[in-house]
């Protein structure tokens, strides 16, 4: 099986670090032209350089825009009017307790984690339908199924991602455009390292060992008993973005290491 995305233009939101950067690299490795987007120009340039170093000849474009806002989305639409593949990866998270999270925090999470993807899909999907082919992928989370007690606002937005992707898939029935959600579990990203840096300093463990220990303690149902690597998530996204996944739509695809203890989703 060979995944060939030559001639396809992929837009990946929130793609200067973590899972988004890994997805961008994986899509570039498969021949897609990838648009890397972030709020900081220096980080966009760093991300482009990182991919080019690992994927010589990668077809890349960079854009500085805050896709958590309508203005940022409009800047993207002006620069990149059409796309074949849309990966709605942009997201934020924290561990603020339910009783300490004000309305403004709930609104901020919803705008960035949910509405950003809605805006982008609303713009890019009609042209996909017109050409009879397209891929829309929402990055949800195992937290969208098993809402964590310490990140309820985050979990709610990830549940919303599942609802949007499933409903949009049905709305696009028979068009040749598929819509799916990917549910990563704990993944070894910059964000997770930042969250665990104090614990690692206190325990004296390496950051990776601390992350694996976090999984065993905070997500004891994990079957792999460790964090996933970014590449493990990116590979699934790349398959779903490819022509090979044409019969997969409306799905919630887990790459959570078995954290969600369920026979279904």
PDB file of C-alpha atoms in Angstrom:
ATOM      1  CA  UNK A   1       0.000   0.000   0.000  1.00  0.00           C
ATOM      2  CA  UNK A   2       1.403   3.365  -1.046  1.00  0.00           C
ATOM      3  CA  UNK A   3      -0.172   6.642  -0.021  1.00  0.00           C
ATOM      4  CA  UNK A   4       0.277   9.186  -2.792  1.00  0.00           C
ATOM      5  CA  UNK A   5      -1.062  12.695  -2.220  1.00  0.00           C
ATOM      6  CA  UNK A   6       0.724  14.304  -5.148  1.00  0.00           C
ATOM      7  CA  UNK A   7      -1.303  17.171  -6.560  1.00  0.00           C
ATOM      8  CA  UNK A   8      -3.344  17.594  -3.373  1.00  0.00           C
ATOM      9  CA  UNK A   9      -3.323  20.793  -1.329  1.00  0.00           C
ATOM     10  CA  UNK A  10      -3.618  20.250   2.415  1.00  0.00           C
ATOM     11  CA  UNK A  11      -4.402  22.893   5.010  1.00  0.00           C
ATOM     12  CA  UNK A  12      -3.488  21.997   8.586  1.00  0.00           C
ATOM     13  CA  UNK A  13      -4.573  24.408  11.300  1.00  0.00           C
ATOM     14  CA  UNK A  14      -2.415  24.783  14.393  1.00  0.00           C
ATOM     15  CA  UNK A  15       0.523  23.212  12.607  1.00  0.00           C
ATOM     16  CA  UNK A  16       3.683  24.806  14.017  1.00  0.00           C
ATOM     17  CA  UNK A  17       4.178  22.258  16.805  1.00  0.00           C
ATOM     18  CA  UNK A  18       2.972  18.999  18.275  1.00  0.00           C
ATOM     19  CA  UNK A  19       0.466  16.839  16.445  1.00  0.00           C
ATOM     20  CA  UNK A  20      -0.205  19.509  13.823  1.00  0.00           C
ATOM     21  CA  UNK A  21       3.452  19.694  12.863  1.00  0.00           C
ATOM     22  CA  UNK A  22       3.663  15.906  12.736  1.00  0.00           C
ATOM     23  CA  UNK A  23       0.618  15.732  10.473  1.00  0.00           C
ATOM     24  CA  UNK A  24       2.070  18.380   8.177  1.00  0.00           C
ATOM     25  CA  UNK A  25       5.316  16.450   7.868  1.00  0.00           C
ATOM     26  CA  UNK A  26       3.534  13.173   7.196  1.00  0.00           C
ATOM     27  CA  UNK A  27       1.323  14.720   4.506  1.00  0.00           C
ATOM     28  CA  UNK A  28       4.391  16.310   2.904  1.00  0.00           C
ATOM     29  CA  UNK A  29       6.163  12.945   2.912  1.00  0.00           C
ATOM     30  CA  UNK A  30       3.222  11.575   0.916  1.00  0.00           C
ATOM     31  CA  UNK A  31       3.557  14.306  -1.713  1.00  0.00           C
ATOM     32  CA  UNK A  32       0.898  16.804  -0.677  1.00  0.00           C
ATOM     33  CA  UNK A  33       1.496  20.533  -0.816  1.00  0.00           C
ATOM     34  CA  UNK A  34       0.987  21.564   2.813  1.00  0.00           C
ATOM     35  CA  UNK A  35       0.003  24.955   4.202  1.00  0.00           C
ATOM     36  CA  UNK A  36       1.527  25.391   7.674  1.00  0.00           C
ATOM     37  CA  UNK A  37      -0.314  27.938   9.823  1.00  0.00           C
ATOM     38  CA  UNK A  38       0.360  29.524  13.194  1.00  0.00           C
ATOM     39  CA  UNK A  39       0.007  32.784  15.073  1.00  0.00           C
ATOM     40  CA  UNK A  40       3.750  33.487  15.316  1.00  0.00           C
ATOM     41  CA  UNK A  41       5.795  34.114  12.172  1.00  0.00           C
ATOM     42  CA  UNK A  42       9.018  32.828  13.735  1.00  0.00           C
ATOM     43  CA  UNK A  43       7.334  29.565  14.726  1.00  0.00           C
ATOM     44  CA  UNK A  44       5.863  29.167  11.251  1.00  0.00           C
ATOM     45  CA  UNK A  45       9.332  29.576   9.758  1.00  0.00           C
ATOM     46  CA  UNK A  46      10.799  27.121  12.265  1.00  0.00           C
ATOM     47  CA  UNK A  47       8.113  24.568  11.414  1.00  0.00           C
ATOM     48  CA  UNK A  48       8.758  24.927   7.687  1.00  0.00           C
ATOM     49  CA  UNK A  49      12.504  24.516   8.235  1.00  0.00           C
ATOM     50  CA  UNK A  50      11.931  21.447  10.399  1.00  0.00           C
ATOM     51  CA  UNK A  51       9.815  19.743   7.746  1.00  0.00           C
ATOM     52  CA  UNK A  52      12.201  20.656   4.933  1.00  0.00           C
ATOM     53  CA  UNK A  53      15.098  19.175   6.878  1.00  0.00           C
ATOM     54  CA  UNK A  54      13.286  15.857   7.263  1.00  0.00           C
ATOM     55  CA  UNK A  55      11.503  15.867   3.909  1.00  0.00           C
ATOM     56  CA  UNK A  56      13.840  17.240   1.226  1.00  0.00           C
ATOM     57  CA  UNK A  57      11.837  18.702  -1.627  1.00  0.00           C
ATOM     58  CA  UNK A  58       8.697  19.107   0.470  1.00  0.00           C
ATOM     59  CA  UNK A  59       6.078  21.361  -1.110  1.00  0.00           C
ATOM     60  CA  UNK A  60       5.209  23.821   1.645  1.00  0.00           C
ATOM     61  CA  UNK A  61       3.647  27.203   2.172  1.00  0.00           C
ATOM     62  CA  UNK A  62       3.470  29.128   5.424  1.00  0.00           C
ATOM     63  CA  UNK A  63       0.942  31.611   6.782  1.00  0.00           C
ATOM     64  CA  UNK A  64       0.797  33.644   9.964  1.00  0.00           C
ATOM     65  CA  UNK A  65      -2.808  33.904  11.144  1.00  0.00           C
ATOM     66  CA  UNK A  66      -4.870  33.359  14.288  1.00  0.00           C
ATOM     67  CA  UNK A  67      -7.462  30.857  13.119  1.00  0.00           C
ATOM     68  CA  UNK A  68      -9.241  31.124  16.440  1.00  0.00           C
ATOM     69  CA  UNK A  69     -10.690  34.379  15.106  1.00  0.00           C
ATOM     70  CA  UNK A  70     -12.885  35.266  12.135  1.00  0.00           C
ATOM     71  CA  UNK A  71     -10.259  37.768  10.973  1.00  0.00           C
ATOM     72  CA  UNK A  72      -7.553  35.100  10.958  1.00  0.00           C
ATOM     73  CA  UNK A  73      -9.773  32.755   8.972  1.00  0.00           C
ATOM     74  CA  UNK A  74     -10.443  35.448   6.382  1.00  0.00           C
ATOM     75  CA  UNK A  75      -6.693  35.988   6.012  1.00  0.00           C
ATOM     76  CA  UNK A  76      -6.283  32.281   5.281  1.00  0.00           C
ATOM     77  CA  UNK A  77      -9.157  32.256   2.778  1.00  0.00           C
ATOM     78  CA  UNK A  78      -7.611  35.173   0.903  1.00  0.00           C
ATOM     79  CA  UNK A  79      -4.229  33.420   0.724  1.00  0.00           C
ATOM     80  CA  UNK A  80      -5.546  29.907   0.048  1.00  0.00           C
ATOM     81  CA  UNK A  81      -9.029  30.002  -1.510  1.00  0.00           C
ATOM     82  CA  UNK A  82      -9.305  26.241  -2.102  1.00  0.00           C
ATOM     83  CA  UNK A  83      -8.040  23.011  -0.577  1.00  0.00           C
ATOM     84  CA  UNK A  84      -8.363  19.291  -1.194  1.00  0.00           C
ATOM     85  CA  UNK A  85      -7.593  18.256   2.384  1.00  0.00           C
ATOM     86  CA  UNK A  86      -8.588  20.169   5.503  1.00  0.00           C
ATOM     87  CA  UNK A  87      -7.199  19.073   8.863  1.00  0.00           C
ATOM     88  CA  UNK A  88      -8.832  20.961  11.730  1.00  0.00           C
ATOM     89  CA  UNK A  89      -6.132  20.413  14.322  1.00  0.00           C
ATOM     90  CA  UNK A  90      -6.128  23.784  16.098  1.00  0.00           C
ATOM     91  CA  UNK A  91      -6.897  23.390  19.780  1.00  0.00           C
ATOM     92  CA  UNK A  92      -6.059  24.567  23.272  1.00  0.00           C
ATOM     93  CA  UNK A  93      -6.234  22.802  26.626  1.00  0.00           C
ATOM     94  CA  UNK A  94      -5.502  23.341  30.286  1.00  0.00           C
ATOM     95  CA  UNK A  95      -6.363  21.773  33.631  1.00  0.00           C
ATOM     96  CA  UNK A  96      -8.458  24.524  35.205  1.00  0.00           C
ATOM     97  CA  UNK A  97     -11.015  23.148  37.671  1.00  0.00           C
ATOM     98  CA  UNK A  98     -14.682  23.388  36.677  1.00  0.00           C
ATOM     99  CA  UNK A  99     -15.444  25.804  39.523  1.00  0.00           C
ATOM    100  CA  UNK A 100     -12.536  28.071  38.603  1.00  0.00           C
ATOM    101  CA  UNK A 101     -13.330  28.381  34.880  1.00  0.00           C
ATOM    102  CA  UNK A 102     -15.353  31.560  34.140  1.00  0.00           C
ATOM    103  CA  UNK A 103     -17.670  32.059  31.187  1.00  0.00           C
ATOM    104  CA  UNK A 104     -14.880  33.750  29.255  1.00  0.00           C
ATOM    105  CA  UNK A 105     -12.728  30.612  29.455  1.00  0.00           C
ATOM    106  CA  UNK A 106     -15.553  28.412  28.198  1.00  0.00           C
ATOM    107  CA  UNK A 107     -16.163  30.851  25.346  1.00  0.00           C
ATOM    108  CA  UNK A 108     -12.446  30.961  24.461  1.00  0.00           C
ATOM    109  CA  UNK A 109     -12.219  27.175  24.312  1.00  0.00           C
ATOM    110  CA  UNK A 110     -15.343  26.901  22.185  1.00  0.00           C
ATOM    111  CA  UNK A 111     -14.174  29.571  19.734  1.00  0.00           C
ATOM    112  CA  UNK A 112     -10.746  28.002  19.225  1.00  0.00           C
ATOM    113  CA  UNK A 113     -11.538  24.288  19.480  1.00  0.00           C
ATOM    114  CA  UNK A 114     -14.907  24.189  17.724  1.00  0.00           C
ATOM    115  CA  UNK A 115     -15.824  27.308  15.765  1.00  0.00           C
ATOM    116  CA  UNK A 116     -12.418  27.542  14.051  1.00  0.00           C
ATOM    117  CA  UNK A 117     -13.024  24.185  12.384  1.00  0.00           C
ATOM    118  CA  UNK A 118     -16.615  25.065  11.542  1.00  0.00           C
ATOM    119  CA  UNK A 119     -15.470  28.252   9.780  1.00  0.00           C
ATOM    120  CA  UNK A 120     -12.821  26.479   7.757  1.00  0.00           C
ATOM    121  CA  UNK A 121     -15.096  23.622   6.736  1.00  0.00           C
ATOM    122  CA  UNK A 122     -17.866  26.031   5.758  1.00  0.00           C
ATOM    123  CA  UNK A 123     -15.441  27.804   3.426  1.00  0.00           C
ATOM    124  CA  UNK A 124     -13.492  24.922   1.902  1.00  0.00           C
ATOM    125  CA  UNK A 125     -16.062  22.150   1.568  1.00  0.00           C
ATOM    126  CA  UNK A 126     -18.255  23.641  -1.212  1.00  0.00           C
ATOM    127  CA  UNK A 127     -15.341  23.595  -3.683  1.00  0.00           C
ATOM    128  CA  UNK A 128     -14.521  20.027  -2.621  1.00  0.00           C
ATOM    129  CA  UNK A 129     -18.097  19.044  -3.395  1.00  0.00           C
ATOM    130  CA  UNK A 130     -17.896  20.784  -6.762  1.00  0.00           C
ATOM    131  CA  UNK A 131     -14.798  18.787  -7.729  1.00  0.00           C
ATOM    132  CA  UNK A 132     -16.277  15.569  -6.343  1.00  0.00           C
ATOM    133  CA  UNK A 133     -13.438  14.821  -3.923  1.00  0.00           C
ATOM    134  CA  UNK A 134     -12.207  16.086  -0.588  1.00  0.00           C
ATOM    135  CA  UNK A 135     -11.138  15.138   2.902  1.00  0.00           C
ATOM    136  CA  UNK A 136     -12.124  16.929   6.103  1.00  0.00           C
ATOM    137  CA  UNK A 137     -10.584  15.713   9.352  1.00  0.00           C
ATOM    138  CA  UNK A 138     -11.330  17.012  12.839  1.00  0.00           C
ATOM    139  CA  UNK A 139      -8.838  16.317  15.619  1.00  0.00           C
ATOM    140  CA  UNK A 140     -10.987  15.398  18.585  1.00  0.00           C
ATOM    141  CA  UNK A 141      -9.677  13.479  21.606  1.00  0.00           C
ATOM    142  CA  UNK A 142     -10.382  10.554  23.868  1.00  0.00           C
ATOM    143  CA  UNK A 143     -11.436  13.326  26.264  1.00  0.00           C
ATOM    144  CA  UNK A 144     -14.411  13.912  23.962  1.00  0.00           C
ATOM    145  CA  UNK A 145     -15.716  10.466  24.898  1.00  0.00           C
ATOM    146  CA  UNK A 146     -14.438  10.071  28.458  1.00  0.00           C
ATOM    147  CA  UNK A 147     -14.597  13.644  29.764  1.00  0.00           C
ATOM    148  CA  UNK A 148     -11.780  14.195  32.285  1.00  0.00           C
ATOM    149  CA  UNK A 149     -12.768  15.671  35.638  1.00  0.00           C
ATOM    150  CA  UNK A 150      -9.875  18.123  35.523  1.00  0.00           C
ATOM    151  CA  UNK A 151     -10.528  19.439  31.978  1.00  0.00           C
ATOM    152  CA  UNK A 152     -14.297  19.498  31.573  1.00  0.00           C
ATOM    153  CA  UNK A 153     -14.376  22.541  29.293  1.00  0.00           C
ATOM    154  CA  UNK A 154     -11.800  20.905  27.013  1.00  0.00           C
ATOM    155  CA  UNK A 155     -13.711  17.614  26.961  1.00  0.00           C
ATOM    156  CA  UNK A 156     -16.938  19.364  26.023  1.00  0.00           C
ATOM    157  CA  UNK A 157     -15.319  21.020  23.009  1.00  0.00           C
ATOM    158  CA  UNK A 158     -13.851  17.712  21.883  1.00  0.00           C
ATOM    159  CA  UNK A 159     -17.307  16.115  22.111  1.00  0.00           C
ATOM    160  CA  UNK A 160     -18.548  18.963  19.929  1.00  0.00           C
ATOM    161  CA  UNK A 161     -15.880  18.118  17.335  1.00  0.00           C
ATOM    162  CA  UNK A 162     -17.335  14.611  17.118  1.00  0.00           C
ATOM    163  CA  UNK A 163     -20.860  15.928  16.658  1.00  0.00           C
ATOM    164  CA  UNK A 164     -19.837  18.405  13.957  1.00  0.00           C
ATOM    165  CA  UNK A 165     -17.800  15.858  12.005  1.00  0.00           C
ATOM    166  CA  UNK A 166     -20.481  13.166  12.128  1.00  0.00           C
ATOM    167  CA  UNK A 167     -23.265  15.555  11.160  1.00  0.00           C
ATOM    168  CA  UNK A 168     -21.250  17.112   8.350  1.00  0.00           C
ATOM    169  CA  UNK A 169     -20.406  13.676   6.966  1.00  0.00           C
ATOM    170  CA  UNK A 170     -24.134  12.926   6.690  1.00  0.00           C
ATOM    171  CA  UNK A 171     -24.783  16.336   5.167  1.00  0.00           C
ATOM    172  CA  UNK A 172     -22.238  15.509   2.425  1.00  0.00           C
ATOM    173  CA  UNK A 173     -23.572  12.049   1.636  1.00  0.00           C
ATOM    174  CA  UNK A 174     -22.800  10.934  -1.909  1.00  0.00           C
ATOM    175  CA  UNK A 175     -20.578  13.907  -2.749  1.00  0.00           C
ATOM    176  CA  UNK A 176     -17.187  12.183  -2.690  1.00  0.00           C
ATOM    177  CA  UNK A 177     -16.147  14.319   0.289  1.00  0.00           C
ATOM    178  CA  UNK A 178     -15.495  12.391   3.492  1.00  0.00           C
ATOM    179  CA  UNK A 179     -15.511  13.810   7.009  1.00  0.00           C
ATOM    180  CA  UNK A 180     -13.976  11.992   9.961  1.00  0.00           C
ATOM    181  CA  UNK A 181     -12.739  12.639  13.468  1.00  0.00           C
ATOM    182  CA  UNK A 182      -9.483  11.365  14.947  1.00  0.00           C
ATOM    183  CA  UNK A 183      -9.314  10.746  18.686  1.00  0.00           C
ATOM    184  CA  UNK A 184      -5.753  10.845  20.016  1.00  0.00           C
ATOM    185  CA  UNK A 185      -5.037   9.879  23.571  1.00  0.00           C
ATOM    186  CA  UNK A 186      -2.135  11.237  25.627  1.00  0.00           C
ATOM    187  CA  UNK A 187       0.535  12.099  23.062  1.00  0.00           C
ATOM    188  CA  UNK A 188       4.131  13.181  23.609  1.00  0.00           C
ATOM    189  CA  UNK A 189       3.864  16.788  22.456  1.00  0.00           C
ATOM    190  CA  UNK A 190       5.337  20.121  23.506  1.00  0.00           C
ATOM    191  CA  UNK A 191       2.082  20.852  25.310  1.00  0.00           C
ATOM    192  CA  UNK A 192       2.240  17.685  27.397  1.00  0.00           C
ATOM    193  CA  UNK A 193       5.876  18.347  28.239  1.00  0.00           C
ATOM    194  CA  UNK A 194       4.977  21.833  29.422  1.00  0.00           C
ATOM    195  CA  UNK A 195       2.178  20.440  31.588  1.00  0.00           C
ATOM    196  CA  UNK A 196       4.480  17.853  33.192  1.00  0.00           C
ATOM    197  CA  UNK A 197       7.700  19.848  33.543  1.00  0.00           C
ATOM    198  CA  UNK A 198       7.226  20.558  37.274  1.00  0.00           C
ATOM    199  CA  UNK A 199       6.399  16.922  38.003  1.00  0.00           C
ATOM    200  CA  UNK A 200       9.473  15.773  36.080  1.00  0.00           C
ATOM    201  CA  UNK A 201      11.691  18.199  37.976  1.00  0.00           C
ATOM    202  CA  UNK A 202      10.318  16.929  41.277  1.00  0.00           C
ATOM    203  CA  UNK A 203      10.589  13.227  40.423  1.00  0.00           C
ATOM    204  CA  UNK A 204      13.942  13.416  38.659  1.00  0.00           C
ATOM    205  CA  UNK A 205      12.621  11.292  35.802  1.00  0.00           C
ATOM    206  CA  UNK A 206      13.188  12.041  32.157  1.00  0.00           C
ATOM    207  CA  UNK A 207      10.352  13.868  30.457  1.00  0.00           C
ATOM    208  CA  UNK A 208       9.401  10.743  28.505  1.00  0.00           C
ATOM    209  CA  UNK A 209       9.386   8.566  31.628  1.00  0.00           C
ATOM    210  CA  UNK A 210       7.305  11.197  33.419  1.00  0.00           C
ATOM    211  CA  UNK A 211       4.823  11.232  30.540  1.00  0.00           C
ATOM    212  CA  UNK A 212       4.519   7.445  30.587  1.00  0.00           C
ATOM    213  CA  UNK A 213       4.028   7.537  34.356  1.00  0.00           C
ATOM    214  CA  UNK A 214       1.313  10.172  33.887  1.00  0.00           C
ATOM    215  CA  UNK A 215      -0.537   7.859  31.517  1.00  0.00           C
ATOM    216  CA  UNK A 216      -0.373   4.934  33.940  1.00  0.00           C
ATOM    217  CA  UNK A 217      -1.685   7.116  36.775  1.00  0.00           C
ATOM    218  CA  UNK A 218      -4.168   9.432  35.052  1.00  0.00           C
ATOM    219  CA  UNK A 219      -5.316   7.060  32.272  1.00  0.00           C
ATOM    220  CA  UNK A 220      -5.032   3.616  33.901  1.00  0.00           C
ATOM    221  CA  UNK A 221      -7.234   2.021  31.232  1.00  0.00           C
ATOM    222  CA  UNK A 222      -4.511   2.626  28.633  1.00  0.00           C
ATOM    223  CA  UNK A 223      -3.620  -0.653  26.986  1.00  0.00           C
ATOM    224  CA  UNK A 224      -0.245   0.460  25.658  1.00  0.00           C
ATOM    225  CA  UNK A 225       0.591   1.970  29.105  1.00  0.00           C
ATOM    226  CA  UNK A 226       2.546   4.860  27.588  1.00  0.00           C
ATOM    227  CA  UNK A 227       2.110   8.077  25.680  1.00  0.00           C
ATOM    228  CA  UNK A 228       1.751   7.835  21.927  1.00  0.00           C
ATOM    229  CA  UNK A 229       4.299   9.387  19.622  1.00  0.00           C
ATOM    230  CA  UNK A 230       3.170  12.214  17.361  1.00  0.00           C
ATOM    231  CA  UNK A 231       3.994  10.092  14.304  1.00  0.00           C
ATOM    232  CA  UNK A 232       1.548   7.414  15.426  1.00  0.00           C
ATOM    233  CA  UNK A 233      -1.283   9.933  15.259  1.00  0.00           C
ATOM    234  CA  UNK A 234      -0.023  11.552  12.055  1.00  0.00           C
ATOM    235  CA  UNK A 235       0.095   8.260  10.175  1.00  0.00           C
ATOM    236  CA  UNK A 236      -3.599   7.617  10.807  1.00  0.00           C
ATOM    237  CA  UNK A 237      -4.486  11.137   9.707  1.00  0.00           C
ATOM    238  CA  UNK A 238      -2.486  10.719   6.500  1.00  0.00           C
ATOM    239  CA  UNK A 239      -4.304   7.507   5.632  1.00  0.00           C
ATOM    240  CA  UNK A 240      -7.687   9.131   6.239  1.00  0.00           C
ATOM    241  CA  UNK A 241      -6.596  12.092   4.082  1.00  0.00           C
ATOM    242  CA  UNK A 242      -5.777   9.772   1.189  1.00  0.00           C
ATOM    243  CA  UNK A 243      -7.866   8.287  -1.630  1.00  0.00           C
ATOM    244  CA  UNK A 244      -7.398   4.877   0.031  1.00  0.00           C
ATOM    245  CA  UNK A 245      -9.891   5.795   2.782  1.00  0.00           C
ATOM    246  CA  UNK A 246     -12.812   6.452   0.431  1.00  0.00           C
ATOM    247  CA  UNK A 247     -15.249   4.166   2.317  1.00  0.00           C
ATOM    248  CA  UNK A 248     -14.487   5.704   5.713  1.00  0.00           C
ATOM    249  CA  UNK A 249     -16.667   8.677   6.612  1.00  0.00           C
ATOM    250  CA  UNK A 250     -18.674   9.817   9.602  1.00  0.00           C
ATOM    251  CA  UNK A 251     -16.277   7.851  11.769  1.00  0.00           C
ATOM    252  CA  UNK A 252     -14.595   8.544  15.087  1.00  0.00           C
ATOM    253  CA  UNK A 253     -11.219   6.835  14.777  1.00  0.00           C
ATOM    254  CA  UNK A 254      -9.290   6.212  17.972  1.00  0.00           C
ATOM    255  CA  UNK A 255      -5.525   6.392  18.259  1.00  0.00           C
ATOM    256  CA  UNK A 256      -5.686   6.566  22.049  1.00  0.00           C
ATOM    257  CA  UNK A 257      -3.707   3.492  23.018  1.00  0.00           C
ATOM    258  CA  UNK A 258      -6.898   1.830  24.250  1.00  0.00           C
ATOM    259  CA  UNK A 259      -7.669   4.467  26.912  1.00  0.00           C
ATOM    260  CA  UNK A 260     -11.392   4.437  26.097  1.00  0.00           C
ATOM    261  CA  UNK A 261     -12.650   1.116  27.426  1.00  0.00           C
ATOM    262  CA  UNK A 262     -15.402   0.527  24.895  1.00  0.00           C
ATOM    263  CA  UNK A 263     -16.347  -1.888  22.123  1.00  0.00           C
ATOM    264  CA  UNK A 264     -17.727   0.910  19.957  1.00  0.00           C
ATOM    265  CA  UNK A 265     -16.272   4.406  19.639  1.00  0.00           C
TER     266      UNK A 265
END
